[in-house]
Short mmCIF file of C-alpha atoms and ligand atoms in Angstrom, two decimals:
data_model
loop_
_atom_site.label_atom_id
_atom_site.label_comp_id
_atom_site.label_asym_id
_atom_site.label_seq_id
_atom_site.Cartn_x
_atom_site.Cartn_y
_atom_site.Cartn_z
CA UNK I 1 34.86 -53.06 44.11
CA UNK I 2 31.66 -54.68 42.91
CA UNK I 3 30.15 -53.32 39.72
CA UNK I 4 27.48 -54.23 37.15
CA UNK I 5 29.29 -54.79 33.86
CA UNK I 6 27.72 -54.80 30.42
CA UNK I 7 29.65 -57.70 28.88
CA UNK I 8 27.53 -58.37 25.80
CA UNK I 9 24.69 -56.40 24.28
CA UNK I 10 21.32 -58.01 24.85
CA UNK I 11 22.56 -60.03 27.83
CA UNK I 12 21.94 -59.30 31.52
CA UNK I 13 24.55 -57.17 33.30
CA UNK I 14 27.08 -59.23 35.25
CA UNK I 15 27.74 -58.03 38.80
CA UNK I 16 31.35 -58.85 39.64
CA UNK I 17 34.57 -57.66 41.25
CA UNK I 18 36.57 -55.17 39.18
CA UNK I 19 39.49 -52.88 39.96
CA UNK I 20 39.23 -49.14 40.30
CA UNK I 21 42.37 -46.98 40.15
CA UNK I 22 42.97 -43.87 42.25
CA UNK I 23 41.69 -40.52 40.93
CA UNK I 24 44.17 -38.60 38.77
CA UNK I 25 44.46 -34.82 38.37
CA UNK I 26 41.05 -33.17 38.32
CA UNK I 27 39.31 -36.41 39.28
CA UNK I 28 37.35 -37.51 42.31
CA UNK I 29 36.70 -40.90 43.93
CA UNK I 30 33.04 -41.20 44.91
CA UNK I 31 31.43 -43.89 47.08
CA UNK I 32 27.97 -44.46 45.61
CA UNK I 33 25.01 -44.65 47.99
CA UNK I 34 22.05 -44.63 45.57
CA UNK I 35 21.57 -44.85 41.81
CA UNK I 36 18.44 -44.72 39.66
CA UNK I 37 17.86 -47.21 36.84
CA UNK I 38 17.10 -45.28 33.63
CA UNK I 39 15.95 -46.09 30.10
CA UNK I 40 19.28 -44.97 28.72
CA UNK I 41 21.03 -47.75 30.66
CA UNK I 42 18.60 -50.29 29.23
CA UNK I 43 18.85 -48.78 25.73
CA UNK I 44 22.60 -49.28 25.77
CA UNK I 45 22.44 -52.70 27.43
CA UNK I 46 19.97 -53.93 24.78
CA UNK I 47 22.36 -53.07 21.95
CA UNK I 48 19.82 -50.73 20.32
CA UNK I 49 22.11 -47.73 20.82
CA UNK I 50 24.51 -47.70 17.85
CA UNK I 51 27.06 -45.68 19.83
CA UNK I 52 27.15 -48.16 22.72
CA UNK I 53 30.35 -49.89 23.81
CA UNK I 54 31.26 -52.92 25.96
CA UNK I 55 32.58 -53.99 28.34
CA UNK I 56 31.40 -51.01 30.35
CA UNK I 57 30.04 -50.35 33.82
CA UNK I 58 26.57 -48.87 33.27
CA UNK I 59 24.59 -46.48 35.47
CA UNK I 60 24.45 -42.68 35.38
CA UNK I 61 21.91 -41.55 37.98
CA UNK I 62 24.21 -41.66 40.96
CA UNK I 63 24.44 -39.97 44.34
CA UNK I 64 27.17 -40.56 46.87
CA UNK I 65 29.95 -39.25 49.06
CA UNK I 66 33.36 -37.96 48.02
CA UNK I 67 35.92 -40.41 49.34
CA UNK I 68 39.18 -38.94 47.97
CA UNK I 69 40.19 -36.23 45.51
CA UNK I 70 43.05 -36.24 43.02
CA UNK I 71 45.55 -33.39 42.49
CA UNK I 72 44.20 -29.99 41.40
CA UNK I 73 40.66 -30.63 42.65
CA UNK I 74 39.57 -27.41 44.33
CA UNK I 75 35.81 -27.43 44.71
CA UNK I 76 35.20 -30.81 46.37
CA UNK I 77 36.53 -32.46 49.51
CA UNK I 78 36.11 -35.82 51.22
CA UNK I 79 32.70 -36.10 52.86
CA UNK I 80 30.88 -33.89 50.35
CA UNK I 81 27.59 -35.27 49.07
CA UNK I 82 27.45 -35.26 45.27
CA UNK I 83 25.16 -35.98 42.32
CA UNK I 84 26.79 -37.39 39.18
CA UNK I 85 26.40 -35.36 35.98
CA UNK I 86 26.44 -37.05 32.58
CA UNK I 87 26.17 -33.46 31.38
CA UNK I 88 29.16 -31.72 33.02
CA UNK I 89 29.80 -28.04 33.61
CA UNK I 90 33.42 -26.95 33.22
CA UNK I 91 32.48 -23.31 33.66
CA UNK I 92 34.99 -22.16 31.04
CA UNK I 93 34.09 -23.45 27.58
CA UNK I 94 32.23 -21.42 24.96
CA UNK I 95 28.92 -22.95 26.04
CA UNK I 96 29.45 -22.86 29.80
CA UNK I 97 30.04 -19.10 29.74
CA UNK I 98 26.87 -18.55 27.69
CA UNK I 99 23.56 -18.58 29.57
CA UNK I 100 21.71 -19.97 26.54
CA UNK I 101 22.93 -23.56 26.76
CA UNK I 102 24.17 -26.24 29.16
CA UNK I 103 25.99 -28.28 26.50
CA UNK I 104 29.50 -28.18 28.00
CA UNK I 105 32.15 -29.00 25.41
CA UNK I 106 35.04 -29.77 27.76
CA UNK I 107 35.07 -33.57 27.78
CA UNK I 108 32.44 -34.55 25.22
CA UNK I 109 34.53 -36.60 22.82
CA UNK I 110 36.28 -38.76 25.40
CA UNK I 111 33.07 -39.22 27.38
CA UNK I 112 31.18 -40.39 24.29
CA UNK I 113 33.85 -43.06 23.80
CA UNK I 114 33.64 -44.22 27.40
CA UNK I 115 36.89 -42.70 28.61
CA UNK I 116 37.80 -40.19 31.28
CA UNK I 117 39.06 -36.83 29.93
CA UNK I 118 42.68 -38.03 29.58
CA UNK I 119 41.54 -40.82 27.24
CA UNK I 120 42.00 -43.72 29.67
CA UNK I 121 39.82 -45.71 32.03
CA UNK I 122 40.15 -46.12 35.82
CA UNK I 123 38.09 -49.33 35.80
CA UNK I 124 39.83 -52.55 34.83
CA UNK I 125 39.81 -56.32 35.16
CA UNK I 126 43.00 -58.36 35.01
CA UNK I 127 44.71 -55.35 33.49
CA UNK I 128 42.16 -54.79 30.72
CA UNK I 129 40.26 -51.50 30.74
CA UNK I 130 36.51 -51.42 31.24
CA UNK I 131 34.84 -48.31 29.88
CA UNK I 132 32.96 -45.62 31.79
CA UNK I 133 29.33 -45.23 30.73
CA UNK I 134 28.21 -41.62 30.11
CA UNK I 135 31.20 -40.51 32.14
CA UNK I 136 29.49 -41.90 35.26
CA UNK I 137 29.46 -45.74 35.67
CA UNK I 138 27.38 -45.58 38.82
CA UNK I 139 26.11 -49.18 38.97
CA UNK I 140 29.15 -49.74 41.17
CA UNK I 141 30.22 -49.31 44.77
CA UNK I 142 32.65 -46.57 43.74
CA UNK I 143 33.39 -44.46 40.71
CA UNK I 144 36.08 -42.04 39.59
CA UNK I 145 34.71 -38.98 37.81
CA UNK I 146 35.95 -35.57 36.72
CA UNK I 147 35.38 -32.82 39.26
CA UNK I 148 33.43 -30.89 36.58
CA UNK I 149 30.88 -33.73 36.41
CA UNK I 150 29.93 -33.71 40.09
CA UNK I 151 27.40 -31.38 41.70
CA UNK I 152 27.78 -30.80 45.43
CA UNK I 153 24.40 -30.92 47.14
CA UNK I 154 22.97 -30.30 50.59
CA UNK I 155 23.89 -33.29 52.80
CA UNK I 156 20.49 -33.16 54.49
CA UNK I 157 18.79 -34.49 51.36
CA UNK I 158 18.37 -38.30 51.28
CA UNK I 159 20.60 -39.95 48.67
CA UNK I 160 17.72 -41.93 47.16
CA UNK I 161 15.97 -38.63 46.46
CA UNK I 162 18.94 -36.69 45.13
CA UNK I 163 19.99 -39.42 42.69
CA UNK I 164 16.82 -38.73 40.71
CA UNK I 165 18.15 -35.24 39.98
CA UNK I 166 21.06 -36.81 38.08
CA UNK I 167 18.90 -37.34 34.98
CA UNK I 168 15.16 -37.61 34.35
CA UNK I 169 13.79 -35.38 37.08
CA UNK I 170 16.13 -32.47 36.35
CA UNK I 171 15.45 -32.96 32.64
CA UNK I 172 11.71 -32.53 33.12
CA UNK I 173 11.96 -29.72 35.66
CA UNK I 174 14.52 -27.90 33.54
CA UNK I 175 12.50 -28.28 30.33
CA UNK I 176 9.75 -26.21 31.98
CA UNK I 177 11.91 -23.89 34.09
CA UNK I 178 14.86 -23.23 31.75
CA UNK I 179 14.06 -24.21 28.17
CA UNK I 180 10.44 -23.10 27.99
CA UNK I 181 10.64 -20.67 30.93
CA UNK I 182 6.90 -21.15 31.42
CA UNK I 183 5.14 -17.93 32.42
CA UNK I 184 2.68 -17.61 35.33
CA UNK I 185 -0.96 -18.12 34.43
CA UNK I 186 -0.21 -20.06 31.27
CA UNK I 187 -1.71 -23.28 29.93
CA UNK I 188 0.71 -26.21 29.54
CA UNK I 189 0.39 -29.69 28.08
CA UNK I 190 2.84 -32.46 28.95
CA UNK I 191 2.90 -35.60 26.79
CA UNK I 192 4.27 -38.54 28.77
CA UNK I 193 4.08 -39.14 32.51
CA UNK I 194 7.34 -40.98 33.09
CA UNK I 195 10.17 -39.49 35.13
CA UNK I 196 10.78 -36.72 32.57
CA UNK I 197 7.13 -35.83 31.97
CA UNK I 198 6.29 -35.82 35.68
CA UNK I 199 9.27 -33.55 36.25
CA UNK I 200 7.95 -31.23 33.54
CA UNK I 201 4.53 -31.18 35.22
CA UNK I 202 6.21 -30.19 38.49
CA UNK I 203 8.29 -27.57 36.67
CA UNK I 204 5.18 -26.02 35.10
CA UNK I 205 3.58 -25.86 38.54
CA UNK I 206 6.67 -24.24 40.06
CA UNK I 207 6.58 -21.62 37.28
CA UNK I 208 3.00 -20.76 38.17
CA UNK I 209 1.13 -22.32 35.25
CA UNK I 210 -2.61 -22.10 35.73
CA UNK I 211 -3.59 -25.14 33.78
CA UNK I 212 -1.43 -28.24 33.31
CA UNK I 213 -2.79 -31.01 31.11
CA UNK I 214 -0.92 -34.31 31.29
CA UNK I 215 -1.32 -36.88 28.52
CA UNK I 216 -0.35 -40.53 28.91
CA UNK I 217 -1.59 -44.01 28.01
CA UNK I 218 -1.48 -45.20 31.63
CA UNK I 219 -4.19 -44.15 34.08
CA UNK I 220 -1.87 -45.03 36.96
CA UNK I 221 0.82 -42.66 35.71
CA UNK I 222 -1.72 -39.93 35.11
CA UNK I 223 -2.67 -40.15 38.79
CA UNK I 224 0.98 -39.51 39.67
CA UNK I 225 0.83 -36.46 37.39
CA UNK I 226 -2.08 -35.14 39.40
CA UNK I 227 0.08 -35.42 42.50
CA UNK I 228 2.74 -33.26 40.79
CA UNK I 229 0.27 -30.53 39.91
CA UNK I 230 -1.54 -31.59 36.74
CA UNK I 231 -5.00 -30.01 36.63
CA UNK I 232 -6.32 -32.09 33.71
CA UNK I 233 -5.58 -35.68 32.72
CA UNK I 234 -5.97 -36.98 29.19
CA UNK I 235 -5.67 -40.44 27.64
CA UNK I 236 -3.05 -40.34 24.89
CA UNK I 237 -3.55 -41.61 21.36
CA UNK I 238 -4.96 -40.46 18.06
CA UNK I 239 -7.51 -37.92 19.24
CA UNK I 240 -5.31 -36.18 21.81
CA UNK I 241 -4.65 -33.02 19.76
CA UNK I 242 -8.32 -32.46 18.96
CA UNK I 243 -9.17 -32.85 22.62
CA UNK I 244 -6.53 -30.34 23.66
CA UNK I 245 -7.75 -27.86 21.05
CA UNK I 246 -11.28 -28.33 22.34
CA UNK I 247 -10.08 -27.71 25.91
CA UNK I 248 -8.34 -24.47 24.92
CA UNK I 249 -10.97 -22.63 22.91
CA UNK I 250 -9.63 -24.08 19.66
CA UNK I 251 -6.22 -22.45 20.05
CA UNK I 252 -3.93 -24.96 21.77
CA UNK I 253 -1.60 -24.50 24.71
CA UNK I 254 0.95 -21.78 25.47
CA UNK I 255 3.54 -24.45 26.21
CA UNK I 256 3.67 -28.10 25.25
CA UNK I 257 6.24 -30.69 26.29
CA UNK I 258 7.08 -34.03 24.74
CA UNK I 259 8.55 -36.66 27.08
CA UNK I 260 7.89 -39.98 25.36
CA UNK I 261 10.63 -40.37 22.74
CA UNK I 262 7.95 -41.17 20.15
CA UNK I 263 8.14 -38.98 17.02
CA UNK I 264 4.39 -39.25 16.42
CA UNK I 265 3.83 -37.80 19.89
CA UNK I 266 6.41 -35.07 19.17
CA UNK I 267 4.27 -34.10 16.20
CA UNK I 268 1.18 -34.03 18.42
CA UNK I 269 3.03 -31.79 20.85
CA UNK I 270 3.79 -29.33 18.01
CA UNK I 271 0.18 -29.44 16.79
CA UNK I 272 -1.17 -28.89 20.30
CA UNK I 273 0.86 -25.68 20.71
CA UNK I 274 -1.03 -22.44 20.31
CA UNK I 275 -0.91 -20.36 17.14
CA UNK I 276 0.83 -17.04 17.66
CA UNK I 277 3.27 -18.05 20.37
CA UNK I 278 2.92 -21.68 21.41
CA UNK I 279 6.26 -23.24 22.28
CA UNK I 280 6.79 -27.00 21.98
CA UNK I 281 9.73 -28.35 23.97
CA UNK I 282 11.00 -31.77 22.92
CA UNK I 283 12.79 -33.77 25.63
CA UNK I 284 12.25 -37.34 24.40
CA UNK I 285 15.04 -39.15 22.58
CA UNK I 286 13.86 -40.59 19.27
CA UNK I 287 15.18 -43.80 17.76
CA UNK I 288 18.17 -43.66 15.41
CA UNK I 289 17.23 -42.25 12.02
CA UNK I 290 13.69 -41.20 12.97
CA UNK I 291 12.54 -37.74 11.92
CA UNK I 292 9.96 -35.27 13.16
CA UNK I 293 7.24 -34.54 10.60
CA UNK I 294 5.76 -31.05 10.93
CA UNK I 295 3.58 -29.00 8.59
CA UNK I 296 5.57 -25.76 8.07
CA UNK I 297 2.41 -23.65 8.20
CA UNK I 298 2.26 -24.42 11.91
CA UNK I 299 5.57 -22.57 12.31
CA UNK I 300 4.66 -19.64 10.03
CA UNK I 301 1.64 -19.08 12.20
CA UNK I 302 3.77 -18.59 15.26
CA UNK I 303 4.47 -21.93 16.85
CA UNK I 304 8.03 -22.68 17.86
CA UNK I 305 9.91 -25.88 18.64
CA UNK I 306 12.78 -26.20 21.09
CA UNK I 307 14.86 -29.18 22.12
CA UNK I 308 16.10 -29.70 25.63
CA UNK I 309 19.03 -31.79 26.82
CA UNK I 310 19.13 -32.37 30.58
CA UNK I 311 16.50 -29.64 30.79
CA UNK I 312 19.06 -26.99 29.89
CA UNK I 313 20.31 -27.45 33.45
CA UNK I 314 23.87 -26.31 34.09
CA UNK I 315 24.48 -29.14 36.49
CA UNK I 316 26.99 -27.85 39.02
CA UNK I 317 25.11 -24.58 39.49
CA UNK I 318 21.51 -25.69 39.21
CA UNK I 319 21.21 -29.26 40.50
CA UNK I 320 22.08 -28.07 44.04
CA UNK I 321 19.33 -25.44 43.76
CA UNK I 322 16.79 -28.02 42.61
CA UNK I 323 17.75 -30.22 45.56
CA UNK I 324 17.14 -27.22 47.86
CA UNK I 325 13.66 -26.82 46.40
CA UNK I 326 13.09 -30.51 47.08
CA UNK I 327 14.19 -30.02 50.73
CA UNK I 328 11.89 -27.00 50.95
CA UNK I 329 8.97 -29.28 50.08
CA UNK I 330 8.37 -27.78 46.63
CA UNK I 331 9.11 -31.01 44.76
CA UNK I 332 7.67 -34.28 46.05
CA UNK I 333 10.04 -37.01 44.87
CA UNK I 334 8.97 -39.91 47.07
CA UNK I 335 6.16 -41.04 44.70
CA UNK I 336 8.75 -41.52 41.93
CA UNK I 337 10.60 -44.25 43.82
CA UNK I 338 8.76 -47.48 43.24
CA UNK I 339 11.38 -50.13 44.01
CA UNK I 340 14.56 -50.27 46.06
CA UNK I 341 17.07 -52.84 44.85
CA UNK I 342 20.49 -54.16 45.79
CA UNK I 343 23.23 -53.92 43.16
CA UNK I 344 22.92 -57.68 42.56
CA UNK I 345 19.29 -57.09 41.52
CA UNK I 346 20.07 -54.44 38.91
CA UNK I 347 18.71 -56.58 36.05
CA UNK I 348 15.43 -56.76 37.93
CA UNK I 349 15.40 -52.95 37.61
CA UNK I 350 15.46 -53.36 33.82
CA UNK I 351 12.61 -55.89 33.95
CA UNK I 352 10.49 -53.57 36.08
CA UNK I 353 11.14 -50.75 33.64
CA UNK I 354 10.17 -52.87 30.65
CA UNK I 355 6.96 -53.80 32.45
CA UNK I 356 6.35 -50.08 33.20
CA UNK I 357 6.14 -51.09 36.86
CA UNK I 358 6.66 -47.82 38.74
CA UNK I 359 8.61 -44.73 37.72
CA UNK I 360 12.06 -45.40 39.14
CA UNK I 361 13.86 -48.31 40.71
CA UNK I 362 16.71 -47.11 42.87
CA UNK I 363 19.76 -49.26 43.53
CA UNK I 364 20.91 -48.80 47.12
CA UNK I 365 24.45 -49.67 48.12
CA UNK I 366 24.85 -51.25 51.54
N1 NAD Y 1 16.60 -34.83 26.86
C1 NAD Y 1 17.23 -35.45 27.84
O1 NAD Y 1 18.26 -35.00 28.33
C2 NAD Y 1 16.66 -36.72 28.38
C3 NAD Y 1 17.03 -37.21 29.64
C4 NAD Y 1 16.41 -38.37 30.12
C5 NAD Y 1 15.48 -39.02 29.34
N2 NAD Y 1 15.16 -38.53 28.11
C6 NAD Y 1 14.16 -39.15 27.25
O2 NAD Y 1 12.88 -38.70 27.66
C7 NAD Y 1 11.89 -39.67 27.31
C8 NAD Y 1 11.06 -40.00 28.52
O3 NAD Y 1 11.85 -40.60 29.53
P1 NAD Y 1 11.14 -41.28 30.78
O4 NAD Y 1 12.22 -41.82 31.65
O5 NAD Y 1 10.16 -40.35 31.36
O6 NAD Y 1 10.41 -42.48 30.02
P2 NAD Y 1 9.13 -43.38 30.41
O7 NAD Y 1 9.11 -44.50 29.45
O8 NAD Y 1 9.14 -43.68 31.87
O9 NAD Y 1 7.90 -42.43 30.13
C9 NAD Y 1 7.35 -42.26 28.86
C10 NAD Y 1 5.85 -42.14 29.02
O10 NAD Y 1 5.28 -41.85 27.76
C11 NAD Y 1 4.02 -42.47 27.72
N3 NAD Y 1 3.54 -42.58 26.35
C12 NAD Y 1 3.87 -43.50 25.42
N4 NAD Y 1 3.17 -43.29 24.28
C13 NAD Y 1 2.37 -42.21 24.52
C14 NAD Y 1 1.43 -41.51 23.74
N5 NAD Y 1 1.13 -41.88 22.49
N6 NAD Y 1 0.82 -40.43 24.29
C15 NAD Y 1 1.11 -40.05 25.55
N7 NAD Y 1 2.00 -40.69 26.34
C16 NAD Y 1 2.62 -41.76 25.82
C17 NAD Y 1 4.25 -43.81 28.40
O11 NAD Y 1 3.03 -44.36 28.85
C18 NAD Y 1 5.17 -43.43 29.54
O12 NAD Y 1 4.47 -43.13 30.72
C19 NAD Y 1 12.68 -40.86 26.74
O13 NAD Y 1 12.70 -40.74 25.33
C20 NAD Y 1 14.06 -40.64 27.30
O14 NAD Y 1 15.04 -41.26 26.49
C21 NAD Y 1 15.72 -37.39 27.63
ZN1 ZN Y 2 18.94 -41.31 32.77
ZN1 ZN Y 3 32.03 -26.31 29.69
#
């Protein structure tokens, strides 16, 4: 198959022929149809991620069709439409059986090293293994993934739409719906209007928030936030907290969300949360070694901070439900897709992202 391989950090991905072995027990062969290009792919490709590894096939926002299943696979069959889950759901581990978290423990260690659960790779070149990125490796015509890392979705949904639910969109939606569990009539502030922040805006709207303030540096992105349900748009920067306090009678917002990855903005999101009960949900991923600086008095006086990985979404159960809401017209994903690329143009997807040109480039497989 053809796949985009990270050969060396800081160099463009190299699209080439590699071999893919048949799925083993508990594994599934998926033919990819669409895949979003995400910051995490670029972060790893650049070499900035200290836990990165190469050679590896990147990509983790995939959607496709089940081609074949290995032994012991019970919940998927050829022809099923699936979304890839970098955050799996085994349904049995200590976290999967607890409603409070989505952090499945089943395959974490092997996945972090770039291996399938049995500690090997299915991808190879001239007999040498090529590692699986985030357990997905979806910048490729096919992938082999564990059954527990695939969500079966309604086949009526277009692949280019459902692939967005593999990462950023579900993360934002889930931050509002699951982690914060925004209450109807509340006031929300979302810092960042990228894929995650726009998803959070939509999630606040779906939860019935009355006022949704979106904060970003880009006027263009703020307009997209309006389309997702933001009622107020604010230019980010130094004075953002004061402006939010002024907009909320001096108190701050019931719920704030951080979706920038910038620790200074995380601090603003804490400071913009209301005394008494304001909840700040952090979704952005900070750089290695960075810390969040918060005055403890803000916590004593009733503000709380929560973190959210993949929006607290238990992928196999909840991604299909989010896709249904998309089909029902409750989530408008078309404005998020700014560019459609062939696999050979995947590096162009990185360039567009670095230039902040559009929200998502989607790789489409012929
Ligand atoms: N928690 C998770 O599971 C998870 C999943 C996916 C992505 N992420 C992280 O979420 C963050 C956002 O991802 P994204 O794809 O939306 O990124 P993005 O770069 O597309 O969006 C970030 C936005 O923040 C804005 N911004 C920058 N500085 C700002 C400031 N001072 N005030 C207000 N806005 C500012 C930018 O203009 C941009 O629109 C990243 O850190 C990403 O790594 C987390
Ligand atoms: Zn992603
Ligand atoms: Zn689990």
